[in-house]
């Protein structure tokens, strides 16, 4: 018999953490110097406030999405972190209408082309949504994801 999956509520330490009703935090990145570093810092701050476990994976996702926007879409416009009781969504907007495509097959020994593979592996789901000014590429992590109790 396996143990029940841990929920976000089960994993929270005492004190302020998950905002009741969820929360959205947005960082403008258009024209910013070092947008990947700024996105990492912003994400780390939000995750610390929310006491989100496994923050390293989320910071990696944010950095990869921003880096992909820089390399393939003319640069990021903004970063959105949206937390609900069910999931955490990391979303990066850019001005390119071209939707990202995962390189298949993934070739680990070949330089380049690993960003979306990392996003796919580190998230529960990912995708892209067209916007009037381009698109948003997003990744989500379910609130019940993460290390399971022994």
Tab-separated table of C-alpha atoms in Angstrom:
chain	number	residue	atom	x	y	z
A	1	UNK	CA	0.000	0.000	0.000
A	2	UNK	CA	1.489	3.338	-0.991
A	3	UNK	CA	1.361	6.504	1.064
A	4	UNK	CA	-1.045	9.231	-0.093
A	5	UNK	CA	0.468	12.024	-2.170
A	6	UNK	CA	1.565	15.028	-0.193
A	7	UNK	CA	-0.330	18.242	-0.886
A	8	UNK	CA	0.936	21.809	-0.903
A	9	UNK	CA	-0.831	22.382	2.420
A	10	UNK	CA	0.925	19.334	3.932
A	11	UNK	CA	4.335	20.633	2.850
A	12	UNK	CA	3.982	24.178	4.197
A	13	UNK	CA	5.965	25.135	7.249
A	14	UNK	CA	4.107	27.114	9.914
A	15	UNK	CA	3.641	30.807	9.243
A	16	UNK	CA	2.720	32.867	6.208
A	17	UNK	CA	3.103	31.015	2.942
A	18	UNK	CA	0.600	30.156	0.259
A	19	UNK	CA	-1.599	33.201	-0.397
A	20	UNK	CA	-5.288	32.356	0.124
A	21	UNK	CA	-7.053	32.451	-3.239
A	22	UNK	CA	-3.745	32.354	-5.109
A	23	UNK	CA	-1.524	35.151	-6.340
A	24	UNK	CA	-0.036	36.486	-9.564
A	25	UNK	CA	3.292	38.282	-9.725
A	26	UNK	CA	4.531	39.890	-12.926
A	27	UNK	CA	8.010	41.177	-13.818
A	28	UNK	CA	8.481	43.423	-16.851
A	29	UNK	CA	11.542	42.214	-18.775
A	30	UNK	CA	11.383	44.185	-22.038
A	31	UNK	CA	14.578	46.211	-22.387
A	32	UNK	CA	16.007	44.951	-19.078
A	33	UNK	CA	19.709	44.168	-18.794
A	34	UNK	CA	20.432	40.563	-17.795
A	35	UNK	CA	16.826	39.345	-18.001
A	36	UNK	CA	17.712	35.760	-17.054
A	37	UNK	CA	19.391	36.891	-13.832
A	38	UNK	CA	16.486	39.237	-13.052
A	39	UNK	CA	13.975	36.436	-13.684
A	40	UNK	CA	15.902	34.077	-11.393
A	41	UNK	CA	16.036	36.661	-8.589
A	42	UNK	CA	12.335	37.535	-8.962
A	43	UNK	CA	11.324	33.865	-8.974
A	44	UNK	CA	13.499	33.051	-5.956
A	45	UNK	CA	11.874	35.907	-4.017
A	46	UNK	CA	8.329	34.811	-4.818
A	47	UNK	CA	9.058	31.183	-3.994
A	48	UNK	CA	10.640	32.174	-0.680
A	49	UNK	CA	7.525	34.212	0.175
A	50	UNK	CA	5.309	31.258	-0.750
A	51	UNK	CA	7.655	28.753	0.950
A	52	UNK	CA	7.441	26.600	-2.183
A	53	UNK	CA	9.442	23.360	-1.817
A	54	UNK	CA	11.762	22.367	-4.635
A	55	UNK	CA	12.371	25.992	-5.611
A	56	UNK	CA	15.491	25.113	-7.633
A	57	UNK	CA	13.428	23.395	-10.342
A	58	UNK	CA	11.061	26.357	-10.624
A	59	UNK	CA	13.956	28.829	-10.864
A	60	UNK	CA	15.470	26.622	-13.587
A	61	UNK	CA	12.160	26.635	-15.492
A	62	UNK	CA	11.889	30.428	-15.308
A	63	UNK	CA	15.505	30.848	-16.451
A	64	UNK	CA	15.076	28.418	-19.357
A	65	UNK	CA	11.871	30.089	-20.569
A	66	UNK	CA	13.476	33.545	-20.443
A	67	UNK	CA	16.648	32.284	-22.151
A	68	UNK	CA	14.564	30.674	-24.911
A	69	UNK	CA	12.738	33.982	-25.464
A	70	UNK	CA	16.127	35.706	-25.761
A	71	UNK	CA	17.554	33.152	-28.179
A	72	UNK	CA	14.534	32.462	-30.366
A	73	UNK	CA	11.929	35.207	-29.990
A	74	UNK	CA	13.622	38.603	-29.887
A	75	UNK	CA	13.705	38.777	-26.089
A	76	UNK	CA	11.232	38.405	-23.247
A	77	UNK	CA	8.479	40.937	-22.575
A	78	UNK	CA	7.467	39.745	-19.128
A	79	UNK	CA	7.538	36.910	-16.610
A	80	UNK	CA	4.376	35.877	-14.804
A	81	UNK	CA	4.256	33.603	-11.760
A	82	UNK	CA	0.717	32.448	-10.990
A	83	UNK	CA	0.146	30.261	-7.938
A	84	UNK	CA	-3.157	28.605	-7.048
A	85	UNK	CA	-4.040	25.791	-4.683
A	86	UNK	CA	-3.726	23.390	-7.635
A	87	UNK	CA	-0.521	24.494	-9.394
A	88	UNK	CA	2.262	26.986	-10.017
A	89	UNK	CA	2.466	28.442	-13.527
A	90	UNK	CA	5.585	30.123	-14.933
A	91	UNK	CA	4.840	32.116	-18.083
A	92	UNK	CA	7.152	34.197	-20.293
A	93	UNK	CA	5.733	36.525	-22.915
A	94	UNK	CA	7.606	37.523	-26.061
A	95	UNK	CA	6.794	39.392	-29.265
A	96	UNK	CA	7.214	36.492	-31.707
A	97	UNK	CA	4.034	34.789	-32.939
A	98	UNK	CA	6.050	31.654	-33.824
A	99	UNK	CA	5.215	28.837	-31.406
A	100	UNK	CA	8.116	26.828	-29.953
A	101	UNK	CA	8.776	23.302	-31.162
A	102	UNK	CA	10.474	20.629	-29.084
A	103	UNK	CA	13.397	19.104	-30.996
A	104	UNK	CA	12.776	15.417	-31.464
A	105	UNK	CA	14.518	13.203	-31.003
A	106	UNK	CA	16.374	14.819	-28.111
A	107	UNK	CA	20.118	14.425	-28.630
A	108	UNK	CA	21.883	14.884	-25.290
A	109	UNK	CA	25.385	14.726	-26.804
A	110	UNK	CA	24.752	17.524	-29.313
A	111	UNK	CA	25.186	21.169	-28.240
A	112	UNK	CA	22.034	23.305	-28.212
A	113	UNK	CA	18.384	22.427	-28.365
A	114	UNK	CA	18.036	21.382	-24.737
A	115	UNK	CA	15.950	24.253	-23.325
A	116	UNK	CA	12.483	22.940	-24.093
A	117	UNK	CA	13.561	19.409	-23.219
A	118	UNK	CA	14.550	20.688	-19.766
A	119	UNK	CA	11.212	22.510	-19.497
A	120	UNK	CA	9.355	19.325	-20.475
A	121	UNK	CA	11.263	17.199	-17.956
A	122	UNK	CA	11.038	19.645	-15.018
A	123	UNK	CA	7.338	20.524	-15.378
A	124	UNK	CA	4.072	18.628	-15.237
A	125	UNK	CA	3.012	20.269	-18.492
A	126	UNK	CA	4.095	23.095	-20.772
A	127	UNK	CA	2.874	24.858	-23.855
A	128	UNK	CA	2.451	28.161	-25.640
A	129	UNK	CA	-0.507	30.476	-26.012
A	130	UNK	CA	-0.812	33.085	-28.791
A	131	UNK	CA	-1.247	36.665	-27.575
A	132	UNK	CA	-2.081	39.852	-29.448
A	133	UNK	CA	1.545	40.994	-29.041
A	134	UNK	CA	3.199	37.590	-29.714
A	135	UNK	CA	2.887	34.564	-27.455
A	136	UNK	CA	3.354	33.291	-23.931
A	137	UNK	CA	5.348	30.124	-23.311
A	138	UNK	CA	4.429	28.521	-20.016
A	139	UNK	CA	5.187	25.607	-17.724
A	140	UNK	CA	3.139	24.321	-14.813
A	141	UNK	CA	3.986	22.328	-11.712
A	142	UNK	CA	1.149	20.681	-9.844
A	143	UNK	CA	0.910	21.537	-6.155
A	144	UNK	CA	1.112	17.821	-5.286
A	145	UNK	CA	4.391	17.350	-7.184
A	146	UNK	CA	7.704	17.023	-5.469
A	147	UNK	CA	9.310	14.605	-3.060
A	148	UNK	CA	6.941	12.031	-1.637
A	149	UNK	CA	7.012	11.064	2.035
A	150	UNK	CA	8.760	7.775	2.801
